[in-house]
Short mmCIF file of C-alpha atoms in Angstrom, two decimals:
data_model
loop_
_atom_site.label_atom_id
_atom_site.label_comp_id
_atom_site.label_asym_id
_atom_site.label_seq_id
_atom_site.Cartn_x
_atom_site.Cartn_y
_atom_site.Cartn_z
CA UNK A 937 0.00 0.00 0.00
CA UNK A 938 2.55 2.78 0.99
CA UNK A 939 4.65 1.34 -2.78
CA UNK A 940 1.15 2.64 -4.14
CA UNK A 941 1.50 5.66 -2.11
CA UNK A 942 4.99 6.59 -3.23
CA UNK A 943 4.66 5.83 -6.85
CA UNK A 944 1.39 8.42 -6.99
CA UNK A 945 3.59 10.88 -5.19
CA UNK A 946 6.29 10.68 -7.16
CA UNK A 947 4.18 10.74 -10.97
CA UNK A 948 2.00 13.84 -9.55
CA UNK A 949 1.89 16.82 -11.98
CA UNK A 950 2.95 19.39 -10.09
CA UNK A 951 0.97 22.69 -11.12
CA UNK A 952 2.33 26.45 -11.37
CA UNK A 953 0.72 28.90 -10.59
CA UNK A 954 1.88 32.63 -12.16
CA UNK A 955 -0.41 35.24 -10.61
CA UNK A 956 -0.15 38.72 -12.72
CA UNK A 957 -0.20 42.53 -12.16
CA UNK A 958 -3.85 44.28 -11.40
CA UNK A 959 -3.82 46.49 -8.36
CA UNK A 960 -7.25 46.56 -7.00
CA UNK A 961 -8.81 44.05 -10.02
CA UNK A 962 -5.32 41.59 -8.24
CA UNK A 963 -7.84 40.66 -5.44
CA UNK A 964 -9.47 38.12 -8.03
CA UNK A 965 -6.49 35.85 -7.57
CA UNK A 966 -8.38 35.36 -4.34
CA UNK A 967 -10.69 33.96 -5.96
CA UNK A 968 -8.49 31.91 -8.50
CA UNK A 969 -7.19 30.44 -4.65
CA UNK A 970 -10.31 29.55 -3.30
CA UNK A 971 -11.62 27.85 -6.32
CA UNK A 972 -8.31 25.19 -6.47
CA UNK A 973 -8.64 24.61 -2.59
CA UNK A 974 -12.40 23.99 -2.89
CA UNK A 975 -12.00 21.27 -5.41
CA UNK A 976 -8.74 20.31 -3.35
CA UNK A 977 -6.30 21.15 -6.19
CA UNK A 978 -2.84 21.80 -4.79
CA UNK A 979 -0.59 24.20 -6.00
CA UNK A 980 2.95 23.13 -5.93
CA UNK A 981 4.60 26.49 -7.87
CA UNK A 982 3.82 30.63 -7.45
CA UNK A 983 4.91 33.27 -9.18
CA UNK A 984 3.67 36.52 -9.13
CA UNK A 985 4.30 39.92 -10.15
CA UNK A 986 3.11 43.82 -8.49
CA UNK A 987 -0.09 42.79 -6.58
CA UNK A 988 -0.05 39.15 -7.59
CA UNK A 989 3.36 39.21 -5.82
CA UNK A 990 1.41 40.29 -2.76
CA UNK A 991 -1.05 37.77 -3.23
CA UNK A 992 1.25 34.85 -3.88
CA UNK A 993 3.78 35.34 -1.18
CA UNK A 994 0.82 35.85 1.69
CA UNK A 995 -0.52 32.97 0.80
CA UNK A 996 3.00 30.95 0.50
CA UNK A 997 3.50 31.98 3.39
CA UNK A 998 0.81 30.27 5.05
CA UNK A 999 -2.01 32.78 5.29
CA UNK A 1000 -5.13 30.56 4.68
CA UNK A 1001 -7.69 31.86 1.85
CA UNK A 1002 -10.34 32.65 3.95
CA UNK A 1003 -7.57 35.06 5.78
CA UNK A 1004 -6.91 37.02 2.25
CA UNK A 1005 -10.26 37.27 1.32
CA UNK A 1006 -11.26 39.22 4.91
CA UNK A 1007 -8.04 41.16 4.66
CA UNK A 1008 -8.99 41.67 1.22
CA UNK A 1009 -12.39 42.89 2.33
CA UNK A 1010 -11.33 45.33 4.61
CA UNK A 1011 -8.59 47.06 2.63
CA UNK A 1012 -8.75 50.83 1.38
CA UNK A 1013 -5.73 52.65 -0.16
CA UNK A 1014 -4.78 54.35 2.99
CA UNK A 1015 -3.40 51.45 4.82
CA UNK A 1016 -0.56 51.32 1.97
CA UNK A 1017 -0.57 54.55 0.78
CA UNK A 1018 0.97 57.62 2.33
CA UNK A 1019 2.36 60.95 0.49
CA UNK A 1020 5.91 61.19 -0.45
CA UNK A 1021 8.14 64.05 -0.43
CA UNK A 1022 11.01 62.19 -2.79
CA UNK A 1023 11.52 62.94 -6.17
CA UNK A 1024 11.23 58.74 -7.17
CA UNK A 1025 7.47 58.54 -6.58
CA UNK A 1026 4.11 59.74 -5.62
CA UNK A 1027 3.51 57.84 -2.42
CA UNK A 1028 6.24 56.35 0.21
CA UNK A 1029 6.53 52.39 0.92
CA UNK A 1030 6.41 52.79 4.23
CA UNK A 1031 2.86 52.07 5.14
CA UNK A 1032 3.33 48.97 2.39
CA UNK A 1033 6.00 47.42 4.34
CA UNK A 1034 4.05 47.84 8.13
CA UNK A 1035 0.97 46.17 6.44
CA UNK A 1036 3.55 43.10 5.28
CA UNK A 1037 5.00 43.05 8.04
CA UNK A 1038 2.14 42.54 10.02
CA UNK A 1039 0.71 39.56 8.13
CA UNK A 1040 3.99 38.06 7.42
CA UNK A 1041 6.47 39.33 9.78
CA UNK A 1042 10.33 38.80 8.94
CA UNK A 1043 9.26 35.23 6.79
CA UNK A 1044 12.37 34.53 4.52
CA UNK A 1045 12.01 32.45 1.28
CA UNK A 1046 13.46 29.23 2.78
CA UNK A 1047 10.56 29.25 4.77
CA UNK A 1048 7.69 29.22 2.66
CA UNK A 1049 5.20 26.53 2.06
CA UNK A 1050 5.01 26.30 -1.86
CA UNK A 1051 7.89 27.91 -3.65
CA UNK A 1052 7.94 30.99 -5.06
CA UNK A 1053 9.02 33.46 -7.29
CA UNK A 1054 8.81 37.18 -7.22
CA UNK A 1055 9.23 39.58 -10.29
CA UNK A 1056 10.72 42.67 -10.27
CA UNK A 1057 12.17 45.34 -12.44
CA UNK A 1058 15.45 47.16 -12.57
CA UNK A 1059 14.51 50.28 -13.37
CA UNK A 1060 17.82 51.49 -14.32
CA UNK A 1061 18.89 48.62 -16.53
CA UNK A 1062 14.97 47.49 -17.54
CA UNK A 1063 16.38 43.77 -16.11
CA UNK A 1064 13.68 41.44 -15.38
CA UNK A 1065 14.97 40.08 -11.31
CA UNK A 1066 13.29 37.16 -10.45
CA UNK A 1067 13.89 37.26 -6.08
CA UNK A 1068 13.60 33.44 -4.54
CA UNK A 1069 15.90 34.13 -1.51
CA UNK A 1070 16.16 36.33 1.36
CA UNK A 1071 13.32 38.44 2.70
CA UNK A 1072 10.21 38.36 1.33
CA UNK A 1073 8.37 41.37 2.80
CA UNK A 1074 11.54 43.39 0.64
CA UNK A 1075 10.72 40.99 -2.36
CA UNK A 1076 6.98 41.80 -1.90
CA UNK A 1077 7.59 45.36 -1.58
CA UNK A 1078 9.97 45.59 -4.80
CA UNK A 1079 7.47 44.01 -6.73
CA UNK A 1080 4.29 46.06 -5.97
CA UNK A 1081 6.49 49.78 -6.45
CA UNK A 1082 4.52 51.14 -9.27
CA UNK A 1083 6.90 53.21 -10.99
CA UNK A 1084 6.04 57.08 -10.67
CA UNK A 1085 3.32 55.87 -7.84
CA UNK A 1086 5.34 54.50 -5.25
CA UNK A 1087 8.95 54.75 -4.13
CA UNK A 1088 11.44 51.92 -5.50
CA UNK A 1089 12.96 49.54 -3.60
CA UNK A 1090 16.55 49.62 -2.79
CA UNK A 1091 17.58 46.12 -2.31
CA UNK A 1092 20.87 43.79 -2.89
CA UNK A 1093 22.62 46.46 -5.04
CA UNK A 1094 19.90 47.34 -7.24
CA UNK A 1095 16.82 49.88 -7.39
CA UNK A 1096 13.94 47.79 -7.96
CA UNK A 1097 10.04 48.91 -9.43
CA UNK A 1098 6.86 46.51 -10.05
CA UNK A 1099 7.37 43.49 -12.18
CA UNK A 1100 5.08 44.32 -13.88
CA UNK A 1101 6.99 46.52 -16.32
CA UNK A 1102 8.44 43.33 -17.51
CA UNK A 1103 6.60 40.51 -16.94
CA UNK A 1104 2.90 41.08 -15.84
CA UNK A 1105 1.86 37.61 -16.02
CA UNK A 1106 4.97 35.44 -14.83
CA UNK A 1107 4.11 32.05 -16.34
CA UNK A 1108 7.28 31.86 -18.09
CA UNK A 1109 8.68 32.11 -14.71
CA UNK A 1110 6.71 28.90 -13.05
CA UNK A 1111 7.67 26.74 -16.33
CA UNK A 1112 11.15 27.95 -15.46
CA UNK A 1113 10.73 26.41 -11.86
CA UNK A 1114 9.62 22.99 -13.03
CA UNK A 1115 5.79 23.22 -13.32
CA UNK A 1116 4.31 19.98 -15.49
CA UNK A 1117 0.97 22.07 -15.65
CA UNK A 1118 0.80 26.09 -15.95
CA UNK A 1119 -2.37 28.57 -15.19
CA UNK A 1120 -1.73 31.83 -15.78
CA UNK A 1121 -4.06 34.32 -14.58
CA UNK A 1122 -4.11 37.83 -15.89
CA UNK A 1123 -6.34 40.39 -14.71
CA UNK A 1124 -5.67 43.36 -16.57
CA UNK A 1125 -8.28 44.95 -18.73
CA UNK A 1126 -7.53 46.05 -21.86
CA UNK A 1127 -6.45 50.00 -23.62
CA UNK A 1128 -9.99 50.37 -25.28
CA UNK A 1129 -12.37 49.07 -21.89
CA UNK A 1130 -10.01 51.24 -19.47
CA UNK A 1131 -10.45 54.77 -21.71
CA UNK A 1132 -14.32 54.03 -21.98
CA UNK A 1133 -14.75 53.96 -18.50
CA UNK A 1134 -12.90 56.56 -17.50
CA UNK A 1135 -15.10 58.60 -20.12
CA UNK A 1136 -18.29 57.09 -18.59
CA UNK A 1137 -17.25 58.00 -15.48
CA UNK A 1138 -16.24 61.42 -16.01
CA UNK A 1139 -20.08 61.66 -17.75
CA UNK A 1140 -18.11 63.14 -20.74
CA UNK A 1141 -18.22 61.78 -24.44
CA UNK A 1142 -18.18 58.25 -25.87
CA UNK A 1143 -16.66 56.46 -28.70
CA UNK A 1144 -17.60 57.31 -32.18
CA UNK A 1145 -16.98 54.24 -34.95
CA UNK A 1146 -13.45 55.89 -35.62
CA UNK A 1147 -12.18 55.58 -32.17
CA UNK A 1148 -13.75 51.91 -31.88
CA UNK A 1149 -11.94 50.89 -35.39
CA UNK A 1150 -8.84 52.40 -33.73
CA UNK A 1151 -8.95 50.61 -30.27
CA UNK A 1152 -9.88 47.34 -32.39
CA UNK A 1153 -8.46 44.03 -31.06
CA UNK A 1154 -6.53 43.10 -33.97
CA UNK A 1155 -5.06 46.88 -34.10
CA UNK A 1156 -4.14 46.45 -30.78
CA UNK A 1157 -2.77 43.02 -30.83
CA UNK A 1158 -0.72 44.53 -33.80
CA UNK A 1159 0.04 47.79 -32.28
CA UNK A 1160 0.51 49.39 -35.22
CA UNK A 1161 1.27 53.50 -35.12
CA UNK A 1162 -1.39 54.95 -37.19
CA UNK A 1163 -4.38 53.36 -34.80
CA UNK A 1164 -2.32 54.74 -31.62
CA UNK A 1165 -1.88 57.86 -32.90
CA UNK A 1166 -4.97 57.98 -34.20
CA UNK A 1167 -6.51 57.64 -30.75
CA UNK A 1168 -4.55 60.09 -28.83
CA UNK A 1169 -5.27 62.77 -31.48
CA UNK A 1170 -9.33 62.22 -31.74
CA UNK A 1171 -9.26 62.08 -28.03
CA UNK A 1172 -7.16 65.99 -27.79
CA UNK A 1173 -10.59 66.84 -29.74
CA UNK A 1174 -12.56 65.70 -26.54
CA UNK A 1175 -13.48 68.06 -23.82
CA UNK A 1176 -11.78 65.33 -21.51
CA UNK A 1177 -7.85 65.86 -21.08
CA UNK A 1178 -6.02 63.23 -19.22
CA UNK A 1179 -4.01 64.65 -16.13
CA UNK A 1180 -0.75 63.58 -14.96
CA UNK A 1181 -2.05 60.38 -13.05
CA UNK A 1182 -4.56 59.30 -16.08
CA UNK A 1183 -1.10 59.36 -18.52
CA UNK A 1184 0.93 57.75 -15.68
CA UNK A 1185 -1.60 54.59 -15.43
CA UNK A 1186 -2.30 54.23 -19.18
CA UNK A 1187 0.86 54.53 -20.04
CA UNK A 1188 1.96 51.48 -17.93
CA UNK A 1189 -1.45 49.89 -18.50
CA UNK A 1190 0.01 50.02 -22.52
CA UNK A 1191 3.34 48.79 -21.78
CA UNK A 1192 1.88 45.65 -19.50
CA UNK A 1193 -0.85 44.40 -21.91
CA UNK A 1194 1.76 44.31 -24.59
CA UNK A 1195 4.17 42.78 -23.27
CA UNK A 1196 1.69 39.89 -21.58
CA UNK A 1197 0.88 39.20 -24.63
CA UNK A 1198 3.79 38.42 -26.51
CA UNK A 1199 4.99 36.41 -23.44
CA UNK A 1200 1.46 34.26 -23.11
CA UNK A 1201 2.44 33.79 -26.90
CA UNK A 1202 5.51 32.58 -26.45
CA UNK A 1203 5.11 30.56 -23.27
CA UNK A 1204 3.18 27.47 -22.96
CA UNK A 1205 -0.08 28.17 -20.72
CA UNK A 1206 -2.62 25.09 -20.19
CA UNK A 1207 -5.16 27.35 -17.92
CA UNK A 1208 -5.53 30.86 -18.89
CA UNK A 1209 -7.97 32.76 -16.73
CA UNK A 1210 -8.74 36.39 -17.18
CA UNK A 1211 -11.48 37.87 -15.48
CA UNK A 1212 -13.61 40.32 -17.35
CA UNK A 1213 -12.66 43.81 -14.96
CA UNK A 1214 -13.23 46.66 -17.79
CA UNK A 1215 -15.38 48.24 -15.44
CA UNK A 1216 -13.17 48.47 -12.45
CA UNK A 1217 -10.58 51.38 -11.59
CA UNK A 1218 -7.25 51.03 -9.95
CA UNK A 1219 -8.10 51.59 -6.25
CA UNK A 1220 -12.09 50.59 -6.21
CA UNK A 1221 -11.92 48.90 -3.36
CA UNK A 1222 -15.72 48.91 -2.97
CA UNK A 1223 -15.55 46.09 -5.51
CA UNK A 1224 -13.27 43.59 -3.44
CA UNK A 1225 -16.51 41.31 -2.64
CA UNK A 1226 -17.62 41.46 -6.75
CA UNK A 1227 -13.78 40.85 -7.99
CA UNK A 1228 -12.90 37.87 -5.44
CA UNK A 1229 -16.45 36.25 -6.64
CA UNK A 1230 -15.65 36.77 -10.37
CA UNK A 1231 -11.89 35.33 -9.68
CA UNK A 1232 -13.51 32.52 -8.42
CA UNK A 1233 -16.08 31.74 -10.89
CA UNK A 1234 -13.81 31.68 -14.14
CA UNK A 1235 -11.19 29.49 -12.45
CA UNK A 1236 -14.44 27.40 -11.71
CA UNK A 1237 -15.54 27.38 -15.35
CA UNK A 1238 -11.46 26.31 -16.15
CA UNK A 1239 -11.88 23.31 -13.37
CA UNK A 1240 -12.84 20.28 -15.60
CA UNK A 1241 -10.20 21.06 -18.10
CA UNK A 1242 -7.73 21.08 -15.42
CA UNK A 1243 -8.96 17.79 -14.04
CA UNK A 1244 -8.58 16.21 -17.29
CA UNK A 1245 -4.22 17.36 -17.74
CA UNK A 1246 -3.82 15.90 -14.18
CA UNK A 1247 -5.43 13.07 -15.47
CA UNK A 1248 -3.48 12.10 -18.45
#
């Protein structure tokens, strides 16, 4: 019986889990969490980057699911964010490392439950750092530093910004640490849902057919100039001018999808899972309940296609 045992054991497909960038919209990976343990999936691989970071190393660390989700719940900006008086960023990382450091205290790496991998940038060489050793409230910290937002991280030598920037959805790093199966779960929305909303909310204009041709899925997929410039000058013709913030976000927002998608292109996923959030803004926290729930219910609708790769 225990030969039985140890053969099962050793054939298991060990799954990876890479969760990506999404601020607020990042809570869904909640979700995605509770889903796997409900149906008593284990993961044996995380990787995360910016608020997936977060979410990956609490967890790794052994905070249970039912933990995030209540911290999740009762979260607003102000218990991370606090104004900065540096030149390097909007808002300070102090109040980012107290609230680490109160759910995971001085946890290293080598003490973690499921290994994982954190993704940050080097902002002055554009490296891609992959931290798997050392402290992980720093690592955690590093990877959630939006650039222009929050203060970088000075760690080990380098100056270190959200992962984001480089790899939003990490599942090229979980294949890298020896995952048989790989779910990537990406939870940004994309150029053409984020400028509508922020139009609908501002109760200014919408799209005409010019700017939806423009922001068209193949265009953007292709990225070619004429669309993007096409955009930016029909929308100088709007009423609505972006301010510094709006350009800082989209900007990055740009940068992130693009490069997510030539890496989930290049990088073989067997569970993708993206959450429809085109109707949720970077710090809506009144959402938490509506974004864990919708986490949750597309990893449920992935669940029988996962059963059947652990079964082969």
């Amino acid at each position: 019986m225990s030969g039985e045992t140890s053969t099962a054991s050793v054939n298991k497909k060990k799954i990876g889990l890479a969760l990506g960038v999404g601020t607020v919209r990042g809570f869904a990976h909640i979700g995605v969490l509770k889903a796997l343990q409900e149906e008593n999936i284990p993961v044996d691989y995380l990787a995360g980057s910016s608020m997936g970071a977060i979410v990956a190393g609490m967890y790794s660390a052994g905070v249970p699911v039912e933990e995030l989700e209540r911290i999740a719940k009762s979260f607003h900006v102000g218990k991370v964010a606090n104004p900065s008086f540096k030149k390097s960023g909007l808002l300070d990382g102090e109040k980012i490392e107290k609230f680490l450091n109160k759910h995971i205290g001085h946890t290293s790496f080598d003490q973690l439950r499921i290994p994982l991998s954190v993704v940050c940038t080097d902002i002055c060489t554009g490296d891609e750092i992959i931290l798997a050793d050392g402290s992980l409230k720093k690592a955690l910290r590093a990877s959630a530093s939006f650039p222009g937002l929050f203060s970088p991280m000075h760690y080990a030598g380098r100056i270190l910004v959200d992962g984001g920037l480089v790899n939003p959805v990490p599942a090229s790093v979980v294949a890298g640490m020896g995952a048989d199966i790989i779910i990537a779960v990406s939870v940004m929305r994309n150029v053409k849902q984020y400028i509508e909303y922020v139009l609908k909310k501002r109760n200014k204009h919408s799209f005409t057919q010019e700017h939806e041709k423009a922001l068209s899925t193949a265009n953007l997929i292709k990225l070619r100039k004429p669309s993007i410039v096409g955009l930016f000058r029909s929308l100088r013709k709007k009423t609505w001018t972006p301010n510094l913030v709006d350009i800082l976000l989209q900007t990055v927002y740009i940068a992130e999808e693009r490069i997510a998608r030539s890496e989930l292109l290049n990088v073989r996923v067997d569970i993708l899972i993206t959450p429809d959030f085109g109707d949720v803004a970077m710090f809506e926290f009144s959402k938490t309940d509506e974004i864990i729930a919708r986490g949750k219910k597309e990893t449920e609708s992935k669940i029988p296609r996962l059963k059947e790769l652990l079964e082969k």
